[in-house]
Amino acid sequence: MLKNLCRRETLTVTGEIIDVIFQTFDLLEKLVKDAIEGEDSVSAEEYEEAIKTIQAAAGPVKDQPETITDMSSIEEVVEEKPPKPEDKPEAAKAVEPEVKPAEVSKEVPAVEEKVPEDAATPSAPTEREVIEDNVNMEEMEQYMGMYCDGANEGIEEMNKLLLKLEKDQSDIGIFNDMFRSAHTLKGMSATMGFNRIAYVTHEMESLMDKCRNQEIELNPGIIDAIFETFDVLEKLVQESIDNESSDLDFYSVVDRLKALSCGDAVAAVKEAVPDKGPDLQMEYNEFERQVAIQALRQEYHCFMVYVRLIHDCLLKSARVYMVVRALEEQECEIIKCDPSSEELEEEKFDLDFRIVVVTRAEKQAIYDSVDSVSEIDKLDVTNLDETYFTGEAPQPQEKAPEPAAVTEVKSPEKKEKKATPEKTERKSTALVVKKAAAAPATKAAVKKPVAKKGGKKAIPTTIRVDMRRLEELMNLVGELVTNKTRLTEVVQNERIRLKPIKGAGDLKELTEVLERVNMITGSLQEVVLKVRMVPIETVFDRFPRLVRDLSKKLSKKINLVIEGKETEMDRTVIDEIGDPMVHLIRNSIDHGIEDPEIRKNEGKDETGTIVLNAHHEGNNVVIEIKDDGKGINPEVVGRLAVERGMYSEEEIAAMPVSDIQKLVFMAGFSTADSVSDLSGRGVGMDAVKAKIEELNGQLLVDSRVGEGTTIRVKLPMTLAILQALMINLQTETYAIPLSMVLETVDIYLEDINVVQHQEVYVLRGEVIPLIRLNKILDVPIIESDDSDVAREEESEGDDEEDTEVGEISIVVCSNGEKKAGFMVDNLIGQQEIVIKPLGQILMGLTGLMGATIKGDGSVALILDIPALMESK
Amino acid sequence: MNQTAMKTQKMGKDSDSSVLLNLVELVTFKMQGEDYAFYIRYVDTIIPVLGVKITRVPKSAGYIKGVINLRGEVIPVIDLRKRLKFETREFTDDARIMILFFKEEKTKCGILVDSVSEVVRIPESDVSRPQASWAQGGGLESSFILSIGQRDGINKEGEPHRQLIIVLDGEAIAFGKKQG
């Protein structure tokens, strides 16, 4: 109940209503206290009663004309406010509409924390914790998918833009686009309650804005920092998606962003923290002020405890906790902290923080108590008197007299407070900071509607669909196609049966309809397949960043050229090839491209080039990674292979150069002399090869020493549908992936030669080993006369191959390295087949890569050609 | 387990009366005239073998009859006669393929049996682990036997007798896993 109420309040809160909530909590506190006094534990009924009262109290809130009941209207209202220049700071604060709910939700538990300081209420602490979680997950669950797609896309987009910017630093306009992405991300995250992401993004935005306004000059340092921020964001987004929270250190990044946005001068200032006393000025709301005044009147003392931690304090939040503990030991009641307790907990502060407490303890006692905490650089305890709270103290100008303005400021005020320490400490830059905070926000407000419009426009053109649904659709279409084929067969048979009968022309109509159905199913299948097609761009877009980072790290100069990124592939393949591609590119950079000096000495351009090319080749997609580096040195590879005991020296000596070069794809092989964290642990390449083969693809290497290496990855366009050549072996039907097939040839049996017990055929001067599929697949021989096929094979059983006469079809296949001819009984033809897995029970059978369902509903097996070639 | 709790007075046996009885549901089938069964929770569908095209799978274990297409899914079929090392015989029209579904493995598997009899419910107490010596005597690999069920039935001569039902371990048969 309590949390429900809180949640609802979180959603309905505008700045204005926060006061009412404070009062509500005040009321709650009172009720709880009453309850405690009356009884030892708080019973459920009493809680309910309390809540009813709260609801009653919340009632008037709803009646207020300005009460806003949903998020969108909050945004609307806020956006309607024209950001006038004179009230810039105010507008700035008002303009963070998406952040607001999150901020507010943060604030609620913070306030509540104070409520049961008399922690006798046993249930209170647990309930308190639940609040935030619920706001975050339970309600947002349904939006998660949308969010994670959006967030990742946003980060990717920014990455792309920043790379562009790095190349052409004069084009500050790119910042505008980046800014928009960042802002969207921030908004989404805050709405979802992922405050960490919102926070980091916000800082990044500030920096970007300064660059955009050319307040600070863009330099590689800034770009690096922003890149790093992207990485952190990506991790944070992932964590949010996984619903985990680790202690990922994003503060260091934020600090860096902050430092940069204040210019280098600030960094220096930060080093030598100015020895400035605590700033007594603080903003209090009515509730806090009342508590303090009441306490003072009841002869409590009120102190402001200012603590600055030492510069290299490691666990800041732990120190804060210890300080708070120390204060609590002195029976201090905390009425206010700056930054807020939430922020303190999350280490969202620099080094100093202030806590306002009411207590009966003396100043010295508090000082001593807090001083016992280690790693404190500076400690100050200041006595606050009633006049301080009653408004004699100068109020910040934001607190305008009209109530509307006051409340307007309320929630964004928290934002401002974060900046307060900077304001006080870095006096010299305080102005700049403030401006920085204000400027992006104002701009954002102007931007927002624009971005929104764009988003709305995009809705009808694309929608996101769950992969599983597509999969389902795919299966259904597959079924439809199967049954359609069957229907065609049935009609065909019927026609043959009816042919001798008079008036059989009736079937004509049926045939016509069937043809139409045929056509429609055909297009349907095509469309479904197309839906699954994604341009390879999504994979390639990761690489500019990767290359940039790696080349910086290794201080190599590399130019990455990407060609054919619009080449489309099935989503399932795209999802799988990312990692192998990263491996291959890393390898090219790490082992392929030489250091600039070496390149210079060899008369090459200092800047190495890596060309990434994707294109269609029949029903395959070929991805080439071509570098102009040093190539794979067969001598080095050979020597290493011998050293590692993989081959003997003689074996290596007898191996052709290209075979030696292929050794790099063997398990446990690495040519890197030094193991870097990029590659060189000897696991990369064999994993790549395995993965690509798993995808039914091929990997080819062409490397010339001193000139460079080209790696060709040949992949099927889709994993679900396969272009296959259907063949017959006796009565059995098999499918051969067309990607493996080079050609089919009819040969005379007497042209088959035997070399070293291996049947071979000389095809255009090339000796091709022949494989009898019937034998290798143990196809039972059917003795019958009416089949040509069987007659040809009859003699085969007698092992009198030499006496065989007649023609036989061979399918010449290649596994990328070797060729082989497969002898088949009958060629049926080329067909698109839907691949079905054989399942766990039949897993691991050599020679088969899956099954498909034929038109007649029976199952045909798909042959694994490379495996058959090896098993021979 | 697909058991139905019933408050029944337990008859005969030596244990307490008025116990909450659990019934196990078995799908029984005949193999070489003997009664076998699978727990009903494993059985997905039963289809007649007649008219189903079974595609031979080369290089597979001998007891794999082949693969079939069941509503768009490719499912392996195990020849139970071969699996249990019975004598091979042509299957009659009564032969059925029992499609078992293994939830954990998310795998379906067809078991080719002589004929399917009925679904029986017997008290759990009438189902016991097989005695090692029994299994050996029967020549059946004991790892395939999950338990032995007993129930009162009528033999060919129309006389009442205690009928034994051998409950097979579908997983062991399909995956070759050892029970336990």
PDB file of C-alpha atoms in Angstrom, chain B residues 60-178:
ATOM      1  CA  SER B  60      23.125 -43.631 -37.515  1.00  0.00           C
ATOM      2  CA  ALA B  61      22.896 -46.224 -34.794  1.00  0.00           C
ATOM      3  CA  GLY B  62      21.302 -49.450 -35.904  1.00  0.00           C
ATOM      4  CA  TYR B  63      18.188 -48.983 -33.829  1.00  0.00           C
ATOM      5  CA  ILE B  64      17.360 -45.671 -35.477  1.00  0.00           C
ATOM      6  CA  LYS B  65      14.651 -46.546 -37.947  1.00  0.00           C
ATOM      7  CA  GLY B  66      14.887 -43.136 -39.555  1.00  0.00           C
ATOM      8  CA  VAL B  67      13.320 -39.726 -39.425  1.00  0.00           C
ATOM      9  CA  ILE B  68       9.751 -38.685 -40.028  1.00  0.00           C
ATOM     10  CA  ASN B  69       7.996 -35.420 -40.622  1.00  0.00           C
ATOM     11  CA  LEU B  70       5.543 -34.723 -37.876  1.00  0.00           C
ATOM     12  CA  ARG B  71       3.727 -31.493 -38.584  1.00  0.00           C
ATOM     13  CA  GLY B  72       6.805 -29.822 -39.955  1.00  0.00           C
ATOM     14  CA  GLU B  73       9.177 -31.168 -37.373  1.00  0.00           C
ATOM     15  CA  VAL B  74      11.820 -33.717 -38.200  1.00  0.00           C
ATOM     16  CA  ILE B  75      11.708 -36.434 -35.578  1.00  0.00           C
ATOM     17  CA  PRO B  76      13.907 -39.491 -35.249  1.00  0.00           C
ATOM     18  CA  VAL B  77      12.192 -42.829 -34.826  1.00  0.00           C
ATOM     19  CA  ILE B  78      13.710 -45.619 -32.790  1.00  0.00           C
ATOM     20  CA  ASP B  79      12.911 -49.185 -33.640  1.00  0.00           C
ATOM     21  CA  LEU B  80      12.196 -50.515 -30.183  1.00  0.00           C
ATOM     22  CA  ARG B  81      12.616 -54.103 -31.269  1.00  0.00           C
ATOM     23  CA  LYS B  82      16.143 -53.395 -32.299  1.00  0.00           C
ATOM     24  CA  ARG B  83      16.769 -51.195 -29.315  1.00  0.00           C
ATOM     25  CA  LEU B  84      15.679 -53.939 -26.934  1.00  0.00           C
ATOM     26  CA  LYS B  85      17.560 -56.489 -29.022  1.00  0.00           C
ATOM     27  CA  PHE B  86      14.468 -58.487 -29.836  1.00  0.00           C
ATOM     28  CA  GLU B  87      14.284 -60.472 -33.016  1.00  0.00           C
ATOM     29  CA  THR B  88      13.542 -58.316 -36.002  1.00  0.00           C
ATOM     30  CA  ARG B  89      10.206 -58.811 -37.601  1.00  0.00           C
ATOM     31  CA  GLU B  90       8.187 -56.952 -40.157  1.00  0.00           C
ATOM     32  CA  PHE B  91       5.860 -54.501 -38.507  1.00  0.00           C
ATOM     33  CA  THR B  92       2.191 -55.088 -38.932  1.00  0.00           C
ATOM     34  CA  ASP B  93      -0.554 -52.584 -39.475  1.00  0.00           C
ATOM     35  CA  ASP B  94      -1.001 -52.449 -35.715  1.00  0.00           C
ATOM     36  CA  ALA B  95       2.421 -50.924 -35.313  1.00  0.00           C
ATOM     37  CA  ARG B  96       2.443 -47.453 -33.895  1.00  0.00           C
ATOM     38  CA  ILE B  97       4.938 -44.681 -33.416  1.00  0.00           C
ATOM     39  CA  MET B  98       4.723 -43.260 -29.935  1.00  0.00           C
ATOM     40  CA  ILE B  99       6.085 -39.767 -29.947  1.00  0.00           C
ATOM     41  CA  LEU B 100       7.797 -39.054 -26.673  1.00  0.00           C
ATOM     42  CA  PHE B 101       8.612 -35.557 -25.613  1.00  0.00           C
ATOM     43  CA  PHE B 102      11.484 -34.840 -23.289  1.00  0.00           C
ATOM     44  CA  LYS B 103      10.879 -31.485 -21.748  1.00  0.00           C
ATOM     45  CA  GLU B 104      14.355 -30.921 -20.416  1.00  0.00           C
ATOM     46  CA  GLU B 105      16.041 -31.675 -23.676  1.00  0.00           C
ATOM     47  CA  LYS B 106      13.202 -30.062 -25.627  1.00  0.00           C
ATOM     48  CA  THR B 107      13.434 -33.024 -27.915  1.00  0.00           C
ATOM     49  CA  LYS B 108      10.903 -35.305 -29.442  1.00  0.00           C
ATOM     50  CA  CYS B 109      11.549 -38.880 -30.338  1.00  0.00           C
ATOM     51  CA  GLY B 110       9.411 -41.503 -31.954  1.00  0.00           C
ATOM     52  CA  ILE B 111       9.370 -45.062 -30.623  1.00  0.00           C
ATOM     53  CA  LEU B 112       8.196 -47.746 -32.981  1.00  0.00           C
ATOM     54  CA  VAL B 113       6.220 -50.390 -31.105  1.00  0.00           C
ATOM     55  CA  ASP B 114       4.227 -53.491 -32.101  1.00  0.00           C
ATOM     56  CA  SER B 115       0.898 -52.108 -30.957  1.00  0.00           C
ATOM     57  CA  VAL B 116      -0.445 -49.702 -28.399  1.00  0.00           C
ATOM     58  CA  SER B 117      -2.867 -51.127 -25.818  1.00  0.00           C
ATOM     59  CA  GLU B 118      -4.353 -48.648 -23.400  1.00  0.00           C
ATOM     60  CA  VAL B 119      -3.801 -46.116 -20.678  1.00  0.00           C
ATOM     61  CA  VAL B 120      -3.804 -47.714 -17.260  1.00  0.00           C
ATOM     62  CA  ARG B 121      -3.771 -46.251 -13.810  1.00  0.00           C
ATOM     63  CA  ILE B 122      -2.188 -48.226 -11.073  1.00  0.00           C
ATOM     64  CA  PRO B 123      -1.322 -47.254  -7.517  1.00  0.00           C
ATOM     65  CA  GLU B 124       2.211 -46.099  -7.104  1.00  0.00           C
ATOM     66  CA  SER B 125       2.749 -48.806  -4.524  1.00  0.00           C
ATOM     67  CA  ASP B 126       2.218 -51.404  -7.212  1.00  0.00           C
ATOM     68  CA  VAL B 127       5.150 -50.024  -9.150  1.00  0.00           C
ATOM     69  CA  SER B 128       8.563 -51.061  -7.962  1.00  0.00           C
ATOM     70  CA  ARG B 129      12.167 -50.969  -9.036  1.00  0.00           C
ATOM     71  CA  PRO B 130      13.099 -54.084 -10.928  1.00  0.00           C
ATOM     72  CA  GLN B 131      15.220 -56.613  -9.181  1.00  0.00           C
ATOM     73  CA  ALA B 132      18.592 -56.862 -10.794  1.00  0.00           C
ATOM     74  CA  SER B 133      18.357 -60.605 -11.242  1.00  0.00           C
ATOM     75  CA  TRP B 134      14.992 -60.286 -12.922  1.00  0.00           C
ATOM     76  CA  ALA B 135      16.288 -57.964 -15.552  1.00  0.00           C
ATOM     77  CA  GLN B 136      19.209 -60.187 -16.311  1.00  0.00           C
ATOM     78  CA  GLY B 137      16.999 -63.195 -16.631  1.00  0.00           C
ATOM     79  CA  GLY B 138      14.796 -61.412 -19.130  1.00  0.00           C
ATOM     80  CA  GLY B 139      17.750 -60.533 -21.276  1.00  0.00           C
ATOM     81  CA  LEU B 140      16.701 -56.913 -21.291  1.00  0.00           C
ATOM     82  CA  GLU B 141      19.201 -54.204 -20.624  1.00  0.00           C
ATOM     83  CA  SER B 142      18.351 -53.164 -17.117  1.00  0.00           C
ATOM     84  CA  SER B 143      19.190 -49.544 -17.789  1.00  0.00           C
ATOM     85  CA  PHE B 144      16.128 -49.298 -20.008  1.00  0.00           C
ATOM     86  CA  ILE B 145      13.778 -50.450 -17.300  1.00  0.00           C
ATOM     87  CA  LEU B 146      12.457 -47.769 -15.053  1.00  0.00           C
ATOM     88  CA  SER B 147      10.182 -49.892 -12.961  1.00  0.00           C
ATOM     89  CA  ILE B 148       7.819 -52.833 -12.982  1.00  0.00           C
ATOM     90  CA  GLY B 149       4.130 -52.312 -12.541  1.00  0.00           C
ATOM     91  CA  GLN B 150       1.624 -54.912 -11.505  1.00  0.00           C
ATOM     92  CA  ARG B 151      -2.086 -55.072 -11.926  1.00  0.00           C
ATOM     93  CA  ASP B 152      -4.861 -57.566 -11.960  1.00  0.00           C
ATOM     94  CA  GLY B 153      -5.759 -58.669 -15.405  1.00  0.00           C
ATOM     95  CA  ILE B 154      -7.161 -61.539 -17.324  1.00  0.00           C
ATOM     96  CA  ASN B 155      -4.951 -63.896 -19.270  1.00  0.00           C
ATOM     97  CA  LYS B 156      -5.681 -65.538 -22.593  1.00  0.00           C
ATOM     98  CA  GLU B 157      -7.587 -68.314 -21.005  1.00  0.00           C
ATOM     99  CA  GLY B 158      -9.906 -65.840 -19.389  1.00  0.00           C
ATOM    100  CA  GLU B 159      -8.543 -66.492 -15.925  1.00  0.00           C
ATOM    101  CA  PRO B 160      -7.598 -63.694 -13.617  1.00  0.00           C
ATOM    102  CA  HIS B 161      -3.875 -63.263 -13.136  1.00  0.00           C
ATOM    103  CA  ARG B 162      -1.343 -60.739 -11.972  1.00  0.00           C
ATOM    104  CA  GLN B 163      -0.221 -58.828 -15.033  1.00  0.00           C
ATOM    105  CA  LEU B 164       3.298 -57.390 -15.139  1.00  0.00           C
ATOM    106  CA  ILE B 165       3.986 -54.193 -16.996  1.00  0.00           C
ATOM    107  CA  ILE B 166       7.535 -53.204 -17.723  1.00  0.00           C
ATOM    108  CA  VAL B 167       7.836 -49.448 -17.530  1.00  0.00           C
ATOM    109  CA  LEU B 168      10.591 -48.329 -19.872  1.00  0.00           C
ATOM    110  CA  ASP B 169      12.890 -45.391 -19.419  1.00  0.00           C
ATOM    111  CA  GLY B 170      12.280 -43.258 -22.480  1.00  0.00           C
ATOM    112  CA  GLU B 171      15.329 -41.109 -21.911  1.00  0.00           C
ATOM    113  CA  ALA B 172      17.628 -44.070 -21.637  1.00  0.00           C
ATOM    114  CA  ILE B 173      16.193 -45.470 -24.827  1.00  0.00           C
ATOM    115  CA  ALA B 174      16.436 -42.225 -26.739  1.00  0.00           C
ATOM    116  CA  PHE B 175      19.690 -40.831 -25.429  1.00  0.00           C
ATOM    117  CA  GLY B 176      21.343 -43.953 -24.126  1.00  0.00           C
ATOM    118  CA  LYS B 177      21.679 -42.358 -20.723  1.00  0.00           C
ATOM    119  CA  LYS B 178      22.111 -44.491 -17.678  1.00  0.00           C
TER     120      LYS B 178
END
